[in-house]
mmCIF file with all atom_site columns, C-alpha atoms in Angstrom:
data_model
loop_
_atom_site.group_PDB
_atom_site.id
_atom_site.type_symbol
_atom_site.label_atom_id
_atom_site.label_alt_id
_atom_site.label_comp_id
_atom_site.label_asym_id
_atom_site.label_entity_id
_atom_site.label_seq_id
_atom_site.pdbx_PDB_ins_code
_atom_site.Cartn_x
_atom_site.Cartn_y
_atom_site.Cartn_z
_atom_site.occupancy
_atom_site.B_iso_or_equiv
_atom_site.pdbx_formal_charge
_atom_site.auth_seq_id
_atom_site.auth_comp_id
_atom_site.auth_asym_id
_atom_site.auth_atom_id
_atom_site.pdbx_PDB_model_num
ATOM 1   C CA . MET A 1 1   ? 149.378 104.746 125.752 1.00 0.00 ? 1   MET A CA 1
ATOM 2   C CA . ALA A 1 2   ? 150.712 103.907 122.332 1.00 0.00 ? 2   ALA A CA 1
ATOM 3   C CA . ILE A 1 3   ? 151.219 107.584 121.485 1.00 0.00 ? 3   ILE A CA 1
ATOM 4   C CA . LEU A 1 4   ? 153.379 107.946 124.785 1.00 0.00 ? 4   LEU A CA 1
ATOM 5   C CA . ASN A 1 5   ? 155.392 105.203 123.749 1.00 0.00 ? 5   ASN A CA 1
ATOM 6   C CA . LYS A 1 6   ? 155.993 106.644 120.403 1.00 0.00 ? 6   LYS A CA 1
ATOM 7   C CA . LEU A 1 7   ? 156.798 109.860 121.825 1.00 0.00 ? 7   LEU A CA 1
ATOM 8   C CA . VAL A 1 8   ? 159.261 108.430 124.364 1.00 0.00 ? 8   VAL A CA 1
ATOM 9   C CA . LYS A 1 9   ? 161.145 106.692 121.430 1.00 0.00 ? 9   LYS A CA 1
ATOM 10  C CA . LEU A 1 10  ? 161.154 109.912 119.574 1.00 0.00 ? 10  LEU A CA 1
ATOM 11  C CA . GLU A 1 11  ? 162.890 111.528 122.411 1.00 0.00 ? 11  GLU A CA 1
ATOM 12  C CA . TRP A 1 12  ? 165.895 109.050 122.161 1.00 0.00 ? 12  TRP A CA 1
ATOM 13  C CA . ARG A 1 13  ? 166.196 109.612 118.450 1.00 0.00 ? 13  ARG A CA 1
ATOM 14  C CA . LYS A 1 14  ? 166.627 113.379 118.900 1.00 0.00 ? 14  LYS A CA 1
ATOM 15  C CA . LEU A 1 15  ? 169.341 113.078 121.153 1.00 0.00 ? 15  LEU A CA 1
ATOM 16  C CA . LYS A 1 16  ? 173.102 112.650 120.226 1.00 0.00 ? 16  LYS A CA 1
ATOM 17  C CA . GLN A 1 17  ? 173.053 109.125 121.242 1.00 0.00 ? 17  GLN A CA 1
ATOM 18  C CA . LYS A 1 18  ? 176.851 108.477 120.845 1.00 0.00 ? 18  LYS A CA 1
ATOM 19  C CA . SER A 1 19  ? 177.483 111.312 123.223 1.00 0.00 ? 19  SER A CA 1
ATOM 20  C CA . ILE A 1 20  ? 175.052 109.892 125.938 1.00 0.00 ? 20  ILE A CA 1
ATOM 21  C CA . LEU A 1 21  ? 176.224 106.479 125.786 1.00 0.00 ? 21  LEU A CA 1
ATOM 22  C CA . GLY A 1 22  ? 179.813 107.649 126.023 1.00 0.00 ? 22  GLY A CA 1
ATOM 23  C CA . GLU A 1 23  ? 178.792 109.868 129.157 1.00 0.00 ? 23  GLU A CA 1
ATOM 24  C CA . VAL A 1 24  ? 177.199 106.790 130.705 1.00 0.00 ? 24  VAL A CA 1
ATOM 25  C CA . ALA A 1 25  ? 180.117 104.649 130.241 1.00 0.00 ? 25  ALA A CA 1
ATOM 26  C CA . ILE A 1 26  ? 182.372 107.323 131.938 1.00 0.00 ? 26  ILE A CA 1
ATOM 27  C CA . TYR A 1 27  ? 179.942 107.291 134.855 1.00 0.00 ? 27  TYR A CA 1
ATOM 28  C CA . TRP A 1 28  ? 179.853 103.525 135.109 1.00 0.00 ? 28  TRP A CA 1
ATOM 29  C CA . PHE A 1 29  ? 183.887 103.456 134.961 1.00 0.00 ? 29  PHE A CA 1
ATOM 30  C CA . ILE A 1 30  ? 184.421 105.937 137.662 1.00 0.00 ? 30  ILE A CA 1
ATOM 31  C CA . LEU A 1 31  ? 181.597 104.544 139.788 1.00 0.00 ? 31  LEU A CA 1
ATOM 32  C CA . MET A 1 32  ? 182.622 100.952 139.681 1.00 0.00 ? 32  MET A CA 1
ATOM 33  C CA . LEU A 1 33  ? 186.134 102.007 141.034 1.00 0.00 ? 33  LEU A CA 1
ATOM 34  C CA . LEU A 1 34  ? 185.015 104.395 143.856 1.00 0.00 ? 34  LEU A CA 1
ATOM 35  C CA . PRO A 1 35  ? 184.064 101.827 146.612 1.00 0.00 ? 35  PRO A CA 1
ATOM 36  C CA . VAL A 1 36  ? 187.647 100.361 146.460 1.00 0.00 ? 36  VAL A CA 1
ATOM 37  C CA . PHE A 1 37  ? 189.301 103.659 146.359 1.00 0.00 ? 37  PHE A CA 1
ATOM 38  C CA . PHE A 1 38  ? 187.169 104.985 149.334 1.00 0.00 ? 38  PHE A CA 1
ATOM 39  C CA . ILE A 1 39  ? 187.885 101.632 151.527 1.00 0.00 ? 39  ILE A CA 1
ATOM 40  C CA . LYS A 1 40  ? 191.668 101.542 150.523 1.00 0.00 ? 40  LYS A CA 1
ATOM 41  C CA . MET A 1 41  ? 192.177 105.311 150.731 1.00 0.00 ? 41  MET A CA 1
ATOM 42  C CA . VAL A 1 42  ? 189.734 106.967 152.961 1.00 0.00 ? 42  VAL A CA 1
ATOM 43  C CA . SER A 1 43  ? 188.483 104.301 155.564 1.00 0.00 ? 43  SER A CA 1
ATOM 44  C CA . ALA A 1 44  ? 188.559 100.584 155.908 1.00 0.00 ? 44  ALA A CA 1
ATOM 45  C CA . ASP A 1 45  ? 185.660 100.793 158.043 1.00 0.00 ? 45  ASP A CA 1
ATOM 46  C CA . PHE A 1 46  ? 183.403 100.803 154.970 1.00 0.00 ? 46  PHE A CA 1
ATOM 47  C CA . GLY A 1 47  ? 184.553 97.061  154.441 1.00 0.00 ? 47  GLY A CA 1
ATOM 48  C CA . GLN A 1 48  ? 183.771 95.629  157.924 1.00 0.00 ? 48  GLN A CA 1
ATOM 49  C CA . ASP A 1 49  ? 180.271 94.852  157.304 1.00 0.00 ? 49  ASP A CA 1
ATOM 50  C CA . PHE A 1 50  ? 177.650 94.713  154.683 1.00 0.00 ? 50  PHE A CA 1
ATOM 51  C CA . ASP A 1 51  ? 175.498 97.478  155.676 1.00 0.00 ? 51  ASP A CA 1
ATOM 52  C CA . SER A 1 52  ? 178.688 100.063 155.778 1.00 0.00 ? 52  SER A CA 1
ATOM 53  C CA . LEU A 1 53  ? 179.630 98.745  152.458 1.00 0.00 ? 53  LEU A CA 1
ATOM 54  C CA . PHE A 1 54  ? 176.114 99.150  150.744 1.00 0.00 ? 54  PHE A CA 1
ATOM 55  C CA . GLU A 1 55  ? 175.559 102.700 152.408 1.00 0.00 ? 55  GLU A CA 1
ATOM 56  C CA . LEU A 1 56  ? 178.944 103.686 150.647 1.00 0.00 ? 56  LEU A CA 1
ATOM 57  C CA . ILE A 1 57  ? 177.869 102.067 147.108 1.00 0.00 ? 57  ILE A CA 1
ATOM 58  C CA . GLN A 1 58  ? 174.615 103.498 147.565 1.00 0.00 ? 58  GLN A CA 1
ATOM 59  C CA . SER A 1 59  ? 175.984 107.191 148.152 1.00 0.00 ? 59  SER A CA 1
ATOM 60  C CA . ILE A 1 60  ? 178.451 106.783 145.200 1.00 0.00 ? 60  ILE A CA 1
ATOM 61  C CA . GLN A 1 61  ? 175.500 105.827 142.957 1.00 0.00 ? 61  GLN A CA 1
ATOM 62  C CA . ARG A 1 62  ? 173.745 108.887 143.802 1.00 0.00 ? 62  ARG A CA 1
ATOM 63  C CA . GLY A 1 63  ? 176.504 110.710 141.555 1.00 0.00 ? 63  GLY A CA 1
ATOM 64  C CA . LEU A 1 64  ? 174.026 109.672 138.663 1.00 0.00 ? 64  LEU A CA 1
ATOM 65  C CA . VAL A 1 65  ? 171.702 112.419 139.834 1.00 0.00 ? 65  VAL A CA 1
ATOM 66  C CA . LEU A 1 66  ? 174.090 114.794 138.117 1.00 0.00 ? 66  LEU A CA 1
ATOM 67  C CA . PHE A 1 67  ? 173.643 112.616 134.803 1.00 0.00 ? 67  PHE A CA 1
ATOM 68  C CA . GLY A 1 68  ? 169.919 113.235 135.403 1.00 0.00 ? 68  GLY A CA 1
ATOM 69  C CA . ALA A 1 69  ? 170.710 117.101 135.175 1.00 0.00 ? 69  ALA A CA 1
ATOM 70  C CA . SER A 1 70  ? 172.692 116.298 131.950 1.00 0.00 ? 70  SER A CA 1
ATOM 71  C CA . MET A 1 71  ? 169.459 114.591 130.464 1.00 0.00 ? 71  MET A CA 1
ATOM 72  C CA . ILE A 1 72  ? 167.129 117.249 131.616 1.00 0.00 ? 72  ILE A CA 1
ATOM 73  C CA . SER A 1 73  ? 169.449 119.910 130.101 1.00 0.00 ? 73  SER A CA 1
ATOM 74  C CA . GLN A 1 74  ? 169.430 118.050 126.620 1.00 0.00 ? 74  GLN A CA 1
ATOM 75  C CA . VAL A 1 75  ? 165.784 117.098 126.512 1.00 0.00 ? 75  VAL A CA 1
ATOM 76  C CA . PHE A 1 76  ? 164.300 120.206 127.882 1.00 0.00 ? 76  PHE A CA 1
ATOM 77  C CA . ILE A 1 77  ? 166.699 123.303 128.059 1.00 0.00 ? 77  ILE A CA 1
ATOM 78  C CA . GLU A 1 78  ? 168.556 122.774 124.698 1.00 0.00 ? 78  GLU A CA 1
ATOM 79  C CA . GLU A 1 79  ? 165.426 122.306 122.899 1.00 0.00 ? 79  GLU A CA 1
ATOM 80  C CA . TYR A 1 80  ? 164.138 125.670 124.183 1.00 0.00 ? 80  TYR A CA 1
ATOM 81  C CA . LYS A 1 81  ? 167.395 127.376 123.567 1.00 0.00 ? 81  LYS A CA 1
ATOM 82  C CA . ASN A 1 82  ? 167.625 125.854 120.020 1.00 0.00 ? 82  ASN A CA 1
ATOM 83  C CA . LYS A 1 83  ? 163.914 126.616 119.302 1.00 0.00 ? 83  LYS A CA 1
ATOM 84  C CA . THR A 1 84  ? 163.336 122.735 118.002 1.00 0.00 ? 84  THR A CA 1
ATOM 85  C CA . ILE A 1 85  ? 160.709 122.184 121.011 1.00 0.00 ? 85  ILE A CA 1
ATOM 86  C CA . THR A 1 86  ? 158.462 124.486 118.740 1.00 0.00 ? 86  THR A CA 1
ATOM 87  C CA . LEU A 1 87  ? 158.300 121.550 116.250 1.00 0.00 ? 87  LEU A CA 1
ATOM 88  C CA . SER A 1 88  ? 156.764 119.307 119.136 1.00 0.00 ? 88  SER A CA 1
ATOM 89  C CA . PHE A 1 89  ? 154.417 121.963 120.233 1.00 0.00 ? 89  PHE A CA 1
ATOM 90  C CA . GLY A 1 90  ? 153.055 121.762 116.492 1.00 0.00 ? 90  GLY A CA 1
ATOM 91  C CA . TYR A 1 91  ? 151.897 118.268 116.861 1.00 0.00 ? 91  TYR A CA 1
ATOM 92  C CA . PRO A 1 92  ? 148.129 117.605 117.394 1.00 0.00 ? 92  PRO A CA 1
ATOM 93  C CA . ILE A 1 93  ? 149.048 116.502 121.104 1.00 0.00 ? 93  ILE A CA 1
ATOM 94  C CA . SER A 1 94  ? 148.754 118.421 124.311 1.00 0.00 ? 94  SER A CA 1
ATOM 95  C CA . ARG A 1 95  ? 151.697 119.921 125.882 1.00 0.00 ? 95  ARG A CA 1
ATOM 96  C CA . LYS A 1 96  ? 151.171 118.159 128.891 1.00 0.00 ? 96  LYS A CA 1
ATOM 97  C CA . LYS A 1 97  ? 151.372 114.677 127.201 1.00 0.00 ? 97  LYS A CA 1
ATOM 98  C CA . LEU A 1 98  ? 154.442 115.858 125.374 1.00 0.00 ? 98  LEU A CA 1
ATOM 99  C CA . PHE A 1 99  ? 155.950 116.764 128.658 1.00 0.00 ? 99  PHE A CA 1
ATOM 100 C CA . LEU A 1 100 ? 154.982 113.572 130.248 1.00 0.00 ? 100 LEU A CA 1
ATOM 101 C CA . ALA A 1 101 ? 156.672 111.687 127.472 1.00 0.00 ? 101 ALA A CA 1
ATOM 102 C CA . LYS A 1 102 ? 159.959 113.716 127.854 1.00 0.00 ? 102 LYS A CA 1
ATOM 103 C CA . VAL A 1 103 ? 159.708 112.934 131.754 1.00 0.00 ? 103 VAL A CA 1
ATOM 104 C CA . LEU A 1 104 ? 159.127 109.309 131.162 1.00 0.00 ? 104 LEU A CA 1
ATOM 105 C CA . PHE A 1 105 ? 161.900 108.993 128.835 1.00 0.00 ? 105 PHE A CA 1
ATOM 106 C CA . ILE A 1 106 ? 164.474 110.662 131.256 1.00 0.00 ? 106 ILE A CA 1
ATOM 107 C CA . ALA A 1 107 ? 163.076 108.484 134.196 1.00 0.00 ? 107 ALA A CA 1
ATOM 108 C CA . LEU A 1 108 ? 163.375 105.273 132.344 1.00 0.00 ? 108 LEU A CA 1
ATOM 109 C CA . PHE A 1 109 ? 166.809 106.107 131.264 1.00 0.00 ? 109 PHE A CA 1
ATOM 110 C CA . ILE A 1 110 ? 168.107 107.319 134.776 1.00 0.00 ? 110 ILE A CA 1
ATOM 111 C CA . PHE A 1 111 ? 166.306 104.205 136.348 1.00 0.00 ? 111 PHE A CA 1
ATOM 112 C CA . MET A 1 112 ? 168.082 101.601 133.866 1.00 0.00 ? 112 MET A CA 1
ATOM 113 C CA . THR A 1 113 ? 171.436 103.438 134.134 1.00 0.00 ? 113 THR A CA 1
ATOM 114 C CA . THR A 1 114 ? 171.341 103.512 137.741 1.00 0.00 ? 114 THR A CA 1
ATOM 115 C CA . ILE A 1 115 ? 170.292 99.554  137.988 1.00 0.00 ? 115 ILE A CA 1
ATOM 116 C CA . ALA A 1 116 ? 173.187 98.743  135.578 1.00 0.00 ? 116 ALA A CA 1
ATOM 117 C CA . SER A 1 117 ? 175.457 101.096 137.588 1.00 0.00 ? 117 SER A CA 1
ATOM 118 C CA . PHE A 1 118 ? 174.527 99.253  140.947 1.00 0.00 ? 118 PHE A CA 1
ATOM 119 C CA . LEU A 1 119 ? 175.217 95.728  139.181 1.00 0.00 ? 119 LEU A CA 1
ATOM 120 C CA . ILE A 1 120 ? 178.650 96.630  137.537 1.00 0.00 ? 120 ILE A CA 1
ATOM 121 C CA . THR A 1 121 ? 179.841 98.414  140.782 1.00 0.00 ? 121 THR A CA 1
ATOM 122 C CA . GLY A 1 122 ? 178.821 95.235  142.893 1.00 0.00 ? 122 GLY A CA 1
ATOM 123 C CA . VAL A 1 123 ? 180.384 92.612  140.744 1.00 0.00 ? 123 VAL A CA 1
ATOM 124 C CA . ALA A 1 124 ? 183.554 95.036  140.236 1.00 0.00 ? 124 ALA A CA 1
ATOM 125 C CA . THR A 1 125 ? 183.828 95.431  143.999 1.00 0.00 ? 125 THR A CA 1
ATOM 126 C CA . TYR A 1 126 ? 183.497 91.651  144.498 1.00 0.00 ? 126 TYR A CA 1
ATOM 127 C CA . LEU A 1 127 ? 186.149 90.811  141.870 1.00 0.00 ? 127 LEU A CA 1
ATOM 128 C CA . PHE A 1 128 ? 188.479 93.221  143.147 1.00 0.00 ? 128 PHE A CA 1
ATOM 129 C CA . ASN A 1 129 ? 188.117 91.961  146.548 1.00 0.00 ? 129 ASN A CA 1
ATOM 130 C CA . GLN A 1 130 ? 189.320 88.614  145.211 1.00 0.00 ? 130 GLN A CA 1
ATOM 131 C CA . MET A 1 131 ? 192.493 90.160  144.269 1.00 0.00 ? 131 MET A CA 1
ATOM 132 C CA . TRP A 1 132 ? 193.056 92.715  147.003 1.00 0.00 ? 132 TRP A CA 1
ATOM 133 C CA . PRO A 1 133 ? 190.955 91.656  150.209 1.00 0.00 ? 133 PRO A CA 1
ATOM 134 C CA . ILE A 1 134 ? 189.081 94.810  151.295 1.00 0.00 ? 134 ILE A CA 1
ATOM 135 C CA . ILE A 1 135 ? 185.783 93.169  152.513 1.00 0.00 ? 135 ILE A CA 1
ATOM 136 C CA . HIS A 1 136 ? 186.141 91.748  155.999 1.00 0.00 ? 136 HIS A CA 1
ATOM 137 C CA . PHE A 1 137 ? 182.961 89.757  156.027 1.00 0.00 ? 137 PHE A CA 1
ATOM 138 C CA . SER A 1 138 ? 181.416 86.751  154.432 1.00 0.00 ? 138 SER A CA 1
ATOM 139 C CA . ILE A 1 139 ? 179.030 87.646  151.720 1.00 0.00 ? 139 ILE A CA 1
ATOM 140 C CA . ALA A 1 140 ? 175.831 85.684  152.369 1.00 0.00 ? 140 ALA A CA 1
ATOM 141 C CA . GLY A 1 141 ? 172.654 85.119  150.129 1.00 0.00 ? 141 GLY A CA 1
ATOM 142 C CA . SER A 1 142 ? 170.741 87.360  152.455 1.00 0.00 ? 142 SER A CA 1
ATOM 143 C CA . ASN A 1 143 ? 173.351 90.271  151.659 1.00 0.00 ? 143 ASN A CA 1
ATOM 144 C CA . ILE A 1 144 ? 172.743 89.594  147.826 1.00 0.00 ? 144 ILE A CA 1
ATOM 145 C CA . VAL A 1 145 ? 168.993 89.945  148.168 1.00 0.00 ? 145 VAL A CA 1
ATOM 146 C CA . SER A 1 146 ? 169.419 93.046  150.374 1.00 0.00 ? 146 SER A CA 1
ATOM 147 C CA . TYR A 1 147 ? 171.859 94.607  147.618 1.00 0.00 ? 147 TYR A CA 1
ATOM 148 C CA . LEU A 1 148 ? 169.284 93.851  145.024 1.00 0.00 ? 148 LEU A CA 1
ATOM 149 C CA . SER A 1 149 ? 166.199 95.204  146.878 1.00 0.00 ? 149 SER A CA 1
ATOM 150 C CA . GLY A 1 150 ? 168.161 98.116  148.099 1.00 0.00 ? 150 GLY A CA 1
ATOM 151 C CA . MET A 1 151 ? 169.469 98.567  144.321 1.00 0.00 ? 151 MET A CA 1
ATOM 152 C CA . ILE A 1 152 ? 165.978 99.015  143.193 1.00 0.00 ? 152 ILE A CA 1
ATOM 153 C CA . VAL A 1 153 ? 164.971 101.409 145.917 1.00 0.00 ? 153 VAL A CA 1
ATOM 154 C CA . GLY A 1 154 ? 168.053 103.515 145.398 1.00 0.00 ? 154 GLY A CA 1
ATOM 155 C CA . SER A 1 155 ? 167.513 103.539 141.669 1.00 0.00 ? 155 SER A CA 1
ATOM 156 C CA . PHE A 1 156 ? 163.999 104.801 142.127 1.00 0.00 ? 156 PHE A CA 1
ATOM 157 C CA . SER A 1 157 ? 165.120 107.391 144.609 1.00 0.00 ? 157 SER A CA 1
ATOM 158 C CA . ASN A 1 158 ? 167.702 108.521 142.160 1.00 0.00 ? 158 ASN A CA 1
ATOM 159 C CA . VAL A 1 159 ? 164.997 109.238 139.569 1.00 0.00 ? 159 VAL A CA 1
ATOM 160 C CA . LEU A 1 160 ? 162.910 111.433 141.778 1.00 0.00 ? 160 LEU A CA 1
ATOM 161 C CA . ILE A 1 161 ? 165.849 113.459 143.114 1.00 0.00 ? 161 ILE A CA 1
ATOM 162 C CA . SER A 1 162 ? 167.138 113.900 139.696 1.00 0.00 ? 162 SER A CA 1
ATOM 163 C CA . PHE A 1 163 ? 163.819 115.742 138.730 1.00 0.00 ? 163 PHE A CA 1
ATOM 164 C CA . ILE A 1 164 ? 164.303 118.397 141.600 1.00 0.00 ? 164 ILE A CA 1
ATOM 165 C CA . PRO A 1 165 ? 165.658 121.127 139.215 1.00 0.00 ? 165 PRO A CA 1
ATOM 166 C CA . LEU A 1 166 ? 163.133 120.307 136.460 1.00 0.00 ? 166 LEU A CA 1
ATOM 167 C CA . PHE A 1 167 ? 160.400 122.703 137.076 1.00 0.00 ? 167 PHE A CA 1
ATOM 168 C CA . PHE A 1 168 ? 162.095 125.947 138.443 1.00 0.00 ? 168 PHE A CA 1
ATOM 169 C CA . PHE A 1 169 ? 165.453 125.811 136.732 1.00 0.00 ? 169 PHE A CA 1
ATOM 170 C CA . ALA A 1 170 ? 164.944 123.850 133.387 1.00 0.00 ? 170 ALA A CA 1
ATOM 171 C CA . ILE A 1 171 ? 161.525 124.504 132.387 1.00 0.00 ? 171 ILE A CA 1
ATOM 172 C CA . TRP A 1 172 ? 160.918 128.021 133.974 1.00 0.00 ? 172 TRP A CA 1
ATOM 173 C CA . LYS A 1 173 ? 164.413 129.484 134.017 1.00 0.00 ? 173 LYS A CA 1
ATOM 174 C CA . ARG A 1 174 ? 165.831 127.290 131.271 1.00 0.00 ? 174 ARG A CA 1
ATOM 175 C CA . ALA A 1 175 ? 169.400 127.567 133.076 1.00 0.00 ? 175 ALA A CA 1
ATOM 176 C CA . THR A 1 176 ? 171.811 124.746 132.431 1.00 0.00 ? 176 THR A CA 1
ATOM 177 C CA . VAL A 1 177 ? 174.303 125.900 135.004 1.00 0.00 ? 177 VAL A CA 1
ATOM 178 C CA . SER A 1 178 ? 171.685 126.392 137.784 1.00 0.00 ? 178 SER A CA 1
ATOM 179 C CA . THR A 1 179 ? 170.133 122.858 136.739 1.00 0.00 ? 179 THR A CA 1
ATOM 180 C CA . VAL A 1 180 ? 173.656 121.148 137.407 1.00 0.00 ? 180 VAL A CA 1
ATOM 181 C CA . ILE A 1 181 ? 174.350 123.113 140.586 1.00 0.00 ? 181 ILE A CA 1
ATOM 182 C CA . CYS A 1 182 ? 170.851 122.054 142.009 1.00 0.00 ? 182 CYS A CA 1
ATOM 183 C CA . ALA A 1 183 ? 171.724 118.460 141.145 1.00 0.00 ? 183 ALA A CA 1
ATOM 184 C CA . ILE A 1 184 ? 175.058 118.557 142.865 1.00 0.00 ? 184 ILE A CA 1
ATOM 185 C CA . VAL A 1 185 ? 173.577 119.989 146.043 1.00 0.00 ? 185 VAL A CA 1
ATOM 186 C CA . ALA A 1 186 ? 170.760 117.472 146.098 1.00 0.00 ? 186 ALA A CA 1
ATOM 187 C CA . MET A 1 187 ? 172.863 114.576 145.472 1.00 0.00 ? 187 MET A CA 1
ATOM 188 C CA . ASN A 1 188 ? 175.411 115.435 148.228 1.00 0.00 ? 188 ASN A CA 1
ATOM 189 C CA . LEU A 1 189 ? 172.813 116.613 150.868 1.00 0.00 ? 189 LEU A CA 1
ATOM 190 C CA . PRO A 1 190 ? 172.162 112.895 152.207 1.00 0.00 ? 190 PRO A CA 1
ATOM 191 C CA . ASN A 1 191 ? 175.797 112.545 152.773 1.00 0.00 ? 191 ASN A CA 1
ATOM 192 C CA . LEU A 1 192 ? 176.096 115.612 154.980 1.00 0.00 ? 192 LEU A CA 1
ATOM 193 C CA . SER A 1 193 ? 173.192 114.166 157.159 1.00 0.00 ? 193 SER A CA 1
ATOM 194 C CA . SER A 1 194 ? 175.746 113.067 159.928 1.00 0.00 ? 194 SER A CA 1
ATOM 195 C CA . ILE A 1 195 ? 177.157 116.350 160.143 1.00 0.00 ? 195 ILE A CA 1
ATOM 196 C CA . VAL A 1 196 ? 173.707 118.384 160.398 1.00 0.00 ? 196 VAL A CA 1
ATOM 197 C CA . HIS A 1 197 ? 172.319 115.565 162.786 1.00 0.00 ? 197 HIS A CA 1
ATOM 198 C CA . PHE A 1 198 ? 169.627 114.630 160.508 1.00 0.00 ? 198 PHE A CA 1
ATOM 199 C CA . ASN A 1 199 ? 168.339 110.986 159.617 1.00 0.00 ? 199 ASN A CA 1
ATOM 200 C CA . HIS A 1 200 ? 169.877 109.885 156.336 1.00 0.00 ? 200 HIS A CA 1
ATOM 201 C CA . GLU A 1 201 ? 166.513 108.385 155.162 1.00 0.00 ? 201 GLU A CA 1
ATOM 202 C CA . PHE A 1 202 ? 164.473 111.205 156.251 1.00 0.00 ? 202 PHE A CA 1
ATOM 203 C CA . ILE A 1 203 ? 166.617 113.524 154.064 1.00 0.00 ? 203 ILE A CA 1
ATOM 204 C CA . ILE A 1 204 ? 166.193 111.157 150.993 1.00 0.00 ? 204 ILE A CA 1
ATOM 205 C CA . VAL A 1 205 ? 162.361 111.237 151.506 1.00 0.00 ? 205 VAL A CA 1
ATOM 206 C CA . ILE A 1 206 ? 162.245 115.043 151.571 1.00 0.00 ? 206 ILE A CA 1
ATOM 207 C CA . LEU A 1 207 ? 164.551 115.051 148.466 1.00 0.00 ? 207 LEU A CA 1
ATOM 208 C CA . CYS A 1 208 ? 162.244 112.569 146.654 1.00 0.00 ? 208 CYS A CA 1
ATOM 209 C CA . SER A 1 209 ? 159.152 114.517 147.842 1.00 0.00 ? 209 SER A CA 1
ATOM 210 C CA . ILE A 1 210 ? 160.588 117.830 146.294 1.00 0.00 ? 210 ILE A CA 1
ATOM 211 C CA . GLY A 1 211 ? 161.336 115.814 142.938 1.00 0.00 ? 211 GLY A CA 1
ATOM 212 C CA . VAL A 1 212 ? 157.811 114.654 142.962 1.00 0.00 ? 212 VAL A CA 1
ATOM 213 C CA . LEU A 1 213 ? 156.382 118.121 143.461 1.00 0.00 ? 213 LEU A CA 1
ATOM 214 C CA . SER A 1 214 ? 158.658 119.492 140.808 1.00 0.00 ? 214 SER A CA 1
ATOM 215 C CA . LEU A 1 215 ? 157.432 116.737 138.332 1.00 0.00 ? 215 LEU A CA 1
ATOM 216 C CA . PHE A 1 216 ? 153.774 117.684 139.045 1.00 0.00 ? 216 PHE A CA 1
ATOM 217 C CA . LEU A 1 217 ? 154.203 121.374 138.511 1.00 0.00 ? 217 LEU A CA 1
ATOM 218 C CA . SER A 1 218 ? 156.202 120.759 135.396 1.00 0.00 ? 218 SER A CA 1
ATOM 219 C CA . ILE A 1 219 ? 153.225 118.700 133.817 1.00 0.00 ? 219 ILE A CA 1
ATOM 220 C CA . LYS A 1 220 ? 150.457 120.511 135.404 1.00 0.00 ? 220 LYS A CA 1
ATOM 221 C CA . THR A 1 221 ? 151.668 123.990 134.268 1.00 0.00 ? 221 THR A CA 1
ATOM 222 C CA . ALA A 1 222 ? 152.814 122.686 130.788 1.00 0.00 ? 222 ALA A CA 1
ATOM 223 C CA . ASP A 1 223 ? 150.304 124.891 129.003 1.00 0.00 ? 223 ASP A CA 1
ATOM 224 C CA . ARG A 1 224 ? 151.211 127.938 130.641 1.00 0.00 ? 224 ARG A CA 1
ATOM 225 C CA . ILE A 1 225 ? 155.065 128.007 131.143 1.00 0.00 ? 225 ILE A CA 1
ATOM 226 C CA . GLY A 1 226 ? 155.733 125.699 128.294 1.00 0.00 ? 226 GLY A CA 1
ATOM 227 C CA . GLY A 1 227 ? 155.979 128.353 125.773 1.00 0.00 ? 227 GLY A CA 1
ATOM 228 C CA . ILE A 1 228 ? 158.993 129.954 124.069 1.00 0.00 ? 228 ILE A CA 1
#
């Protein structure tokens, strides 16, 4: 466990930290404004009850799946292309453990980023509502509890969905563009559930399951397809 912890910290030190933090700040700024934009410009129905508002915010936060693709690209694909991953393979540590450390780092970063984004968006929407009333229901304590619990579930599902491109597009094909396109498709599929008449939660469960499978294959086959 101590080795994994050190490897996870090493992944952070290897990244362009200012660039990553700048990208996160841009995501947070855009996502916190989108609920107000959608309610004011697209449909006021989103502000009629808590369930509609939370569904809107949850769908918006799924945009961080694209940030997950960016993280996968930097942690895996760029290291392969720059050959810097060969240094890691030279450590007296199994490739499976190295891949697990990279996966844990990405998962923790996406989870914490999404948690913070949910909080920032929720607070910003509440404050905007004080200036320009867009929410037409009283916010009760039960709504706050539901928001916080949904925030945790939504953040966890974001992590799993983000890993969908990992095995095939990132580790096997090492294709940045395909990884990003896959992430865009995955994050938008739940929003299309009403058009194709599928249950919204069912689609998310399927996407999370694919993400788990991608994670499993990535770590399981690290010794075989993890080479340069």
